[in-house]
Amino acid sequence: MQVQQQERNSNPVLPAEKRKERAKKRRSKLLFVNFMMLWLLLIACGLYGAHTYMNHVEQSLADQLSQETEQRLTELETSFNTKLSELDSSYNEKIAALGEQIEELNQLLTFVKDNSSNNNDNSNQLYSQINDIKAQLQKLQKSMELLK
C-alpha cells in the first residue's frame, strides 16, 4: 500500500507536467491557427483591393472611351454638315449658272425666230440646245434634293 501511495503521490507531479506540455501544444496550435487566419485575412483583403481597383480602372476607361467617341461623333457631324453645305452651295451656283444660260438661249431663240424665215432650221437647233440644258438643270435639281 505504501508503494501505491508513493506512486499516487508521484503521479500528481506527472499530470502537472503533462498539463503544461498540453497547454504549450495548445498555445502553439492556437498561434499557428491565428497566424494562418491572419494570412488568409491579408490575402482576402489583397484580392478585394485588386478587384476594387480593376473595377475603378474599367469604369475610368469606359468613361474615357465614351468621351472620345462622343467627341469624334461631334467632329464627324460638323465635318459632314460643312461638306453638305459646300455641296449645296456649289449645286446652287451651278443651277443659277445653268438658269442664266437658259435665259440667254431663250432670248437668242426669240431673236432668231423673229429674224428667221420659215425655211431655216437654226431655230430648231437652238430650241434643242435649250431642251438639253433644261434636262441638265432638272437632273441637278433632283440630285440636290437627294442630298438634302
JSON list of C-alpha atoms in Angstrom, two decimals:
[
{"chain": "A", "resi": 1, "resn": "MET", "atom": "CA", "xyz": [0.00, 0.00, 0.00]},
{"chain": "A", "resi": 2, "resn": "GLN", "atom": "CA", "xyz": [2.71, 2.34, 0.76]},
{"chain": "A", "resi": 3, "resn": "VAL", "atom": "CA", "xyz": [4.14, 1.73, -2.60]},
{"chain": "A", "resi": 4, "resn": "GLN", "atom": "CA", "xyz": [0.83, 2.55, -4.15]},
{"chain": "A", "resi": 5, "resn": "GLN", "atom": "CA", "xyz": [0.55, 5.75, -2.15]},
{"chain": "A", "resi": 6, "resn": "GLN", "atom": "CA", "xyz": [4.01, 6.78, -3.17]},
{"chain": "A", "resi": 7, "resn": "GLU", "atom": "CA", "xyz": [3.09, 6.13, -6.78]},
{"chain": "A", "resi": 8, "resn": "ARG", "atom": "CA", "xyz": [-0.03, 8.22, -6.32]},
{"chain": "A", "resi": 9, "resn": "ASN", "atom": "CA", "xyz": [1.98, 10.99, -4.77]},
{"chain": "A", "resi": 10, "resn": "SER", "atom": "CA", "xyz": [4.42, 10.90, -7.66]},
{"chain": "A", "resi": 11, "resn": "ASN", "atom": "CA", "xyz": [1.57, 10.76, -10.24]},
{"chain": "A", "resi": 12, "resn": "PRO", "atom": "CA", "xyz": [0.29, 14.26, -9.41]},
{"chain": "A", "resi": 13, "resn": "VAL", "atom": "CA", "xyz": [3.63, 15.65, -10.49]},
{"chain": "A", "resi": 14, "resn": "LEU", "atom": "CA", "xyz": [3.45, 13.89, -13.81]},
{"chain": "A", "resi": 15, "resn": "PRO", "atom": "CA", "xyz": [0.00, 15.14, -14.73]},
{"chain": "A", "resi": 16, "resn": "ALA", "atom": "CA", "xyz": [1.02, 18.74, -13.94]},
{"chain": "A", "resi": 17, "resn": "GLU", "atom": "CA", "xyz": [3.93, 18.45, -16.32]},
{"chain": "A", "resi": 18, "resn": "LYS", "atom": "CA", "xyz": [1.65, 16.85, -18.89]},
{"chain": "A", "resi": 19, "resn": "ARG", "atom": "CA", "xyz": [-0.80, 19.71, -18.42]},
{"chain": "A", "resi": 20, "resn": "LYS", "atom": "CA", "xyz": [1.95, 22.21, -19.04]},
{"chain": "A", "resi": 21, "resn": "GLU", "atom": "CA", "xyz": [3.05, 20.35, -22.15]},
{"chain": "A", "resi": 22, "resn": "ARG", "atom": "CA", "xyz": [-0.53, 20.12, -23.36]},
{"chain": "A", "resi": 23, "resn": "ALA", "atom": "CA", "xyz": [-1.02, 23.83, -22.69]},
{"chain": "A", "resi": 24, "resn": "LYS", "atom": "CA", "xyz": [2.15, 24.61, -24.66]},
{"chain": "A", "resi": 25, "resn": "LYS", "atom": "CA", "xyz": [0.94, 22.44, -27.54]},
{"chain": "A", "resi": 26, "resn": "ARG", "atom": "CA", "xyz": [-2.46, 24.15, -27.48]},
{"chain": "A", "resi": 27, "resn": "ARG", "atom": "CA", "xyz": [-0.84, 27.58, -27.45]},
{"chain": "A", "resi": 28, "resn": "SER", "atom": "CA", "xyz": [1.42, 26.65, -30.33]},
{"chain": "A", "resi": 29, "resn": "LYS", "atom": "CA", "xyz": [-1.57, 25.25, -32.25]},
{"chain": "A", "resi": 30, "resn": "LEU", "atom": "CA", "xyz": [-3.58, 28.38, -31.49]},
{"chain": "A", "resi": 31, "resn": "LEU", "atom": "CA", "xyz": [-0.68, 30.56, -32.56]},
{"chain": "A", "resi": 32, "resn": "PHE", "atom": "CA", "xyz": [-0.38, 28.62, -35.80]},
{"chain": "A", "resi": 33, "resn": "VAL", "atom": "CA", "xyz": [-4.14, 28.82, -36.42]},
{"chain": "A", "resi": 34, "resn": "ASN", "atom": "CA", "xyz": [-4.13, 32.56, -35.63]},
{"chain": "A", "resi": 35, "resn": "PHE", "atom": "CA", "xyz": [-1.14, 33.07, -37.89]},
{"chain": "A", "resi": 36, "resn": "MET", "atom": "CA", "xyz": [-2.86, 31.23, -40.75]},
{"chain": "A", "resi": 37, "resn": "MET", "atom": "CA", "xyz": [-6.09, 33.18, -40.17]},
{"chain": "A", "resi": 38, "resn": "LEU", "atom": "CA", "xyz": [-4.13, 36.43, -40.31]},
{"chain": "A", "resi": 39, "resn": "TRP", "atom": "CA", "xyz": [-2.51, 35.39, -43.60]},
{"chain": "A", "resi": 40, "resn": "LEU", "atom": "CA", "xyz": [-5.88, 34.37, -45.05]},
{"chain": "A", "resi": 41, "resn": "LEU", "atom": "CA", "xyz": [-7.31, 37.73, -43.96]},
{"chain": "A", "resi": 42, "resn": "LEU", "atom": "CA", "xyz": [-4.41, 39.58, -45.62]},
{"chain": "A", "resi": 43, "resn": "ILE", "atom": "CA", "xyz": [-4.83, 37.56, -48.82]},
{"chain": "A", "resi": 44, "resn": "ALA", "atom": "CA", "xyz": [-8.59, 38.22, -48.85]},
{"chain": "A", "resi": 45, "resn": "CYS", "atom": "CA", "xyz": [-8.01, 41.95, -48.34]},
{"chain": "A", "resi": 46, "resn": "GLY", "atom": "CA", "xyz": [-5.47, 41.95, -51.17]},
{"chain": "A", "resi": 47, "resn": "LEU", "atom": "CA", "xyz": [-7.90, 40.19, -53.50]},
{"chain": "A", "resi": 48, "resn": "TYR", "atom": "CA", "xyz": [-10.68, 42.62, -52.57]},
{"chain": "A", "resi": 49, "resn": "GLY", "atom": "CA", "xyz": [-8.36, 45.58, -53.16]},
{"chain": "A", "resi": 50, "resn": "ALA", "atom": "CA", "xyz": [-7.29, 44.21, -56.56]},
{"chain": "A", "resi": 51, "resn": "HIS", "atom": "CA", "xyz": [-10.93, 43.61, -57.53]},
{"chain": "A", "resi": 52, "resn": "THR", "atom": "CA", "xyz": [-11.94, 47.13, -56.47]},
{"chain": "A", "resi": 53, "resn": "TYR", "atom": "CA", "xyz": [-9.00, 48.66, -58.33]},
{"chain": "A", "resi": 54, "resn": "MET", "atom": "CA", "xyz": [-9.82, 46.73, -61.50]},
{"chain": "A", "resi": 55, "resn": "ASN", "atom": "CA", "xyz": [-13.44, 47.92, -61.34]},
{"chain": "A", "resi": 56, "resn": "HIS", "atom": "CA", "xyz": [-12.21, 51.50, -60.92]},
{"chain": "A", "resi": 57, "resn": "VAL", "atom": "CA", "xyz": [-9.83, 51.19, -63.89]},
{"chain": "A", "resi": 58, "resn": "GLU", "atom": "CA", "xyz": [-12.54, 49.59, -66.02]},
{"chain": "A", "resi": 59, "resn": "GLN", "atom": "CA", "xyz": [-15.00, 52.38, -65.19]},
{"chain": "A", "resi": 60, "resn": "SER", "atom": "CA", "xyz": [-12.48, 55.13, -65.90]},
{"chain": "A", "resi": 61, "resn": "LEU", "atom": "CA", "xyz": [-11.56, 53.53, -69.25]},
{"chain": "A", "resi": 62, "resn": "ALA", "atom": "CA", "xyz": [-15.23, 53.22, -70.18]},
{"chain": "A", "resi": 63, "resn": "ASP", "atom": "CA", "xyz": [-15.82, 56.88, -69.31]},
{"chain": "A", "resi": 64, "resn": "GLN", "atom": "CA", "xyz": [-12.78, 57.99, -71.27]},
{"chain": "A", "resi": 65, "resn": "LEU", "atom": "CA", "xyz": [-13.80, 55.90, -74.27]},
{"chain": "A", "resi": 66, "resn": "SER", "atom": "CA", "xyz": [-17.34, 57.30, -74.25]},
{"chain": "A", "resi": 67, "resn": "GLN", "atom": "CA", "xyz": [-16.00, 60.87, -74.09]},
{"chain": "A", "resi": 68, "resn": "GLU", "atom": "CA", "xyz": [-13.64, 60.24, -77.02]},
{"chain": "A", "resi": 69, "resn": "THR", "atom": "CA", "xyz": [-16.42, 58.59, -79.02]},
{"chain": "A", "resi": 70, "resn": "GLU", "atom": "CA", "xyz": [-18.77, 61.49, -78.37]},
{"chain": "A", "resi": 71, "resn": "GLN", "atom": "CA", "xyz": [-16.09, 63.99, -79.36]},
{"chain": "A", "resi": 72, "resn": "ARG", "atom": "CA", "xyz": [-15.33, 62.11, -82.59]},
{"chain": "A", "resi": 73, "resn": "LEU", "atom": "CA", "xyz": [-19.02, 61.87, -83.45]},
{"chain": "A", "resi": 74, "resn": "THR", "atom": "CA", "xyz": [-19.40, 65.60, -82.92]},
{"chain": "A", "resi": 75, "resn": "GLU", "atom": "CA", "xyz": [-16.40, 66.28, -85.16]},
{"chain": "A", "resi": 76, "resn": "LEU", "atom": "CA", "xyz": [-17.77, 63.91, -87.80]},
{"chain": "A", "resi": 77, "resn": "GLU", "atom": "CA", "xyz": [-21.19, 65.56, -87.69]},
{"chain": "A", "resi": 78, "resn": "THR", "atom": "CA", "xyz": [-19.62, 69.02, -88.02]},
{"chain": "A", "resi": 79, "resn": "SER", "atom": "CA", "xyz": [-17.48, 67.85, -90.95]},
{"chain": "A", "resi": 80, "resn": "PHE", "atom": "CA", "xyz": [-20.48, 66.25, -92.63]},
{"chain": "A", "resi": 81, "resn": "ASN", "atom": "CA", "xyz": [-22.60, 69.37, -92.23]},
{"chain": "A", "resi": 82, "resn": "THR", "atom": "CA", "xyz": [-19.78, 71.55, -93.61]},
{"chain": "A", "resi": 83, "resn": "LYS", "atom": "CA", "xyz": [-19.32, 69.34, -96.66]},
{"chain": "A", "resi": 84, "resn": "LEU", "atom": "CA", "xyz": [-23.06, 69.16, -97.22]},
{"chain": "A", "resi": 85, "resn": "SER", "atom": "CA", "xyz": [-23.41, 72.94, -97.12]},
{"chain": "A", "resi": 86, "resn": "GLU", "atom": "CA", "xyz": [-20.46, 73.28, -99.53]},
{"chain": "A", "resi": 87, "resn": "LEU", "atom": "CA", "xyz": [-22.09, 70.83, -101.94]},
{"chain": "A", "resi": 88, "resn": "ASP", "atom": "CA", "xyz": [-25.41, 72.61, -101.58]},
{"chain": "A", "resi": 89, "resn": "SER", "atom": "CA", "xyz": [-23.87, 75.98, -102.36]},
{"chain": "A", "resi": 90, "resn": "SER", "atom": "CA", "xyz": [-21.91, 74.60, -105.33]},
{"chain": "A", "resi": 91, "resn": "TYR", "atom": "CA", "xyz": [-25.07, 72.99, -106.75]},
{"chain": "A", "resi": 92, "resn": "ASN", "atom": "CA", "xyz": [-26.98, 76.22, -106.24]},
{"chain": "A", "resi": 93, "resn": "GLU", "atom": "CA", "xyz": [-24.26, 78.10, -108.12]},
{"chain": "A", "resi": 94, "resn": "LYS", "atom": "CA", "xyz": [-24.32, 75.56, -110.94]},
{"chain": "A", "resi": 95, "resn": "ILE", "atom": "CA", "xyz": [-28.11, 75.73, -111.14]},
{"chain": "A", "resi": 96, "resn": "ALA", "atom": "CA", "xyz": [-28.01, 79.52, -111.20]},
{"chain": "A", "resi": 97, "resn": "ALA", "atom": "CA", "xyz": [-25.41, 79.45, -113.98]},
{"chain": "A", "resi": 98, "resn": "LEU", "atom": "CA", "xyz": [-27.49, 77.00, -115.99]},
{"chain": "A", "resi": 99, "resn": "GLY", "atom": "CA", "xyz": [-30.56, 79.14, -115.41]},
{"chain": "A", "resi": 100, "resn": "GLU", "atom": "CA", "xyz": [-28.70, 82.15, -116.81]},
{"chain": "A", "resi": 101, "resn": "GLN", "atom": "CA", "xyz": [-27.59, 80.13, -119.83]},
{"chain": "A", "resi": 102, "resn": "ILE", "atom": "CA", "xyz": [-31.16, 79.02, -120.42]},
{"chain": "A", "resi": 103, "resn": "GLU", "atom": "CA", "xyz": [-32.38, 82.60, -120.26]},
{"chain": "A", "resi": 104, "resn": "GLU", "atom": "CA", "xyz": [-29.69, 83.72, -122.72]},
{"chain": "A", "resi": 105, "resn": "LEU", "atom": "CA", "xyz": [-30.57, 80.89, -125.06]},
{"chain": "A", "resi": 106, "resn": "ASN", "atom": "CA", "xyz": [-34.27, 81.73, -124.78]},
{"chain": "A", "resi": 107, "resn": "GLN", "atom": "CA", "xyz": [-33.51, 85.33, -125.68]},
{"chain": "A", "resi": 108, "resn": "LEU", "atom": "CA", "xyz": [-31.34, 84.20, -128.56]},
{"chain": "A", "resi": 109, "resn": "LEU", "atom": "CA", "xyz": [-34.04, 81.81, -129.74]},
{"chain": "A", "resi": 110, "resn": "THR", "atom": "CA", "xyz": [-36.63, 84.52, -129.62]},
{"chain": "A", "resi": 111, "resn": "PHE", "atom": "CA", "xyz": [-34.35, 86.82, -131.58]},
{"chain": "A", "resi": 112, "resn": "VAL", "atom": "CA", "xyz": [-33.63, 84.11, -134.15]},
{"chain": "A", "resi": 113, "resn": "LYS", "atom": "CA", "xyz": [-37.31, 83.23, -134.51]},
{"chain": "A", "resi": 114, "resn": "ASP", "atom": "CA", "xyz": [-38.13, 86.85, -135.11]},
{"chain": "A", "resi": 115, "resn": "ASN", "atom": "CA", "xyz": [-35.39, 87.21, -137.72]},
{"chain": "A", "resi": 116, "resn": "SER", "atom": "CA", "xyz": [-35.61, 83.87, -139.45]},
{"chain": "A", "resi": 117, "resn": "SER", "atom": "CA", "xyz": [-37.80, 82.68, -142.20]},
{"chain": "A", "resi": 118, "resn": "ASN", "atom": "CA", "xyz": [-39.92, 79.54, -142.28]},
{"chain": "A", "resi": 119, "resn": "ASN", "atom": "CA", "xyz": [-37.30, 77.64, -144.35]},
{"chain": "A", "resi": 120, "resn": "ASN", "atom": "CA", "xyz": [-34.42, 77.96, -141.83]},
{"chain": "A", "resi": 121, "resn": "ASP", "atom": "CA", "xyz": [-33.66, 75.18, -139.29]},
{"chain": "A", "resi": 122, "resn": "ASN", "atom": "CA", "xyz": [-31.42, 77.25, -137.00]},
{"chain": "A", "resi": 123, "resn": "SER", "atom": "CA", "xyz": [-34.25, 77.90, -134.57]},
{"chain": "A", "resi": 124, "resn": "ASN", "atom": "CA", "xyz": [-34.80, 74.16, -134.13]},
{"chain": "A", "resi": 125, "resn": "GLN", "atom": "CA", "xyz": [-31.13, 73.70, -133.23]},
{"chain": "A", "resi": 126, "resn": "LEU", "atom": "CA", "xyz": [-31.27, 76.41, -130.59]},
{"chain": "A", "resi": 127, "resn": "TYR", "atom": "CA", "xyz": [-34.50, 75.01, -129.24]},
{"chain": "A", "resi": 128, "resn": "SER", "atom": "CA", "xyz": [-32.96, 71.52, -128.92]},
{"chain": "A", "resi": 129, "resn": "GLN", "atom": "CA", "xyz": [-29.96, 73.03, -127.09]},
{"chain": "A", "resi": 130, "resn": "ILE", "atom": "CA", "xyz": [-32.30, 74.76, -124.68]},
{"chain": "A", "resi": 131, "resn": "ASN", "atom": "CA", "xyz": [-34.11, 71.47, -124.06]},
{"chain": "A", "resi": 132, "resn": "ASP", "atom": "CA", "xyz": [-30.77, 69.77, -123.33]},
{"chain": "A", "resi": 133, "resn": "ILE", "atom": "CA", "xyz": [-29.86, 72.48, -120.84]},
{"chain": "A", "resi": 134, "resn": "LYS", "atom": "CA", "xyz": [-33.28, 72.22, -119.19]},
{"chain": "A", "resi": 135, "resn": "ALA", "atom": "CA", "xyz": [-32.77, 68.45, -118.82]},
{"chain": "A", "resi": 136, "resn": "GLN", "atom": "CA", "xyz": [-29.38, 69.03, -117.20]},
{"chain": "A", "resi": 137, "resn": "LEU", "atom": "CA", "xyz": [-30.95, 71.58, -114.86]},
{"chain": "A", "resi": 138, "resn": "GLN", "atom": "CA", "xyz": [-33.65, 69.11, -113.83]},
{"chain": "A", "resi": 139, "resn": "LYS", "atom": "CA", "xyz": [-31.01, 66.42, -113.15]},
{"chain": "A", "resi": 140, "resn": "LEU", "atom": "CA", "xyz": [-29.06, 68.82, -110.96]},
{"chain": "A", "resi": 141, "resn": "GLN", "atom": "CA", "xyz": [-32.18, 69.80, -109.06]},
{"chain": "A", "resi": 142, "resn": "LYS", "atom": "CA", "xyz": [-33.04, 66.13, -108.44]},
{"chain": "A", "resi": 143, "resn": "SER", "atom": "CA", "xyz": [-29.53, 65.35, -107.20]},
{"chain": "A", "resi": 144, "resn": "MET", "atom": "CA", "xyz": [-29.67, 68.40, -104.94]},
{"chain": "A", "resi": 145, "resn": "GLU", "atom": "CA", "xyz": [-32.98, 67.24, -103.49]},
{"chain": "A", "resi": 146, "resn": "LEU", "atom": "CA", "xyz": [-31.44, 63.82, -102.80]},
{"chain": "A", "resi": 147, "resn": "LEU", "atom": "CA", "xyz": [-28.55, 65.43, -100.94]},
{"chain": "A", "resi": 148, "resn": "LYS", "atom": "CA", "xyz": [-30.90, 67.39, -98.71]}
]
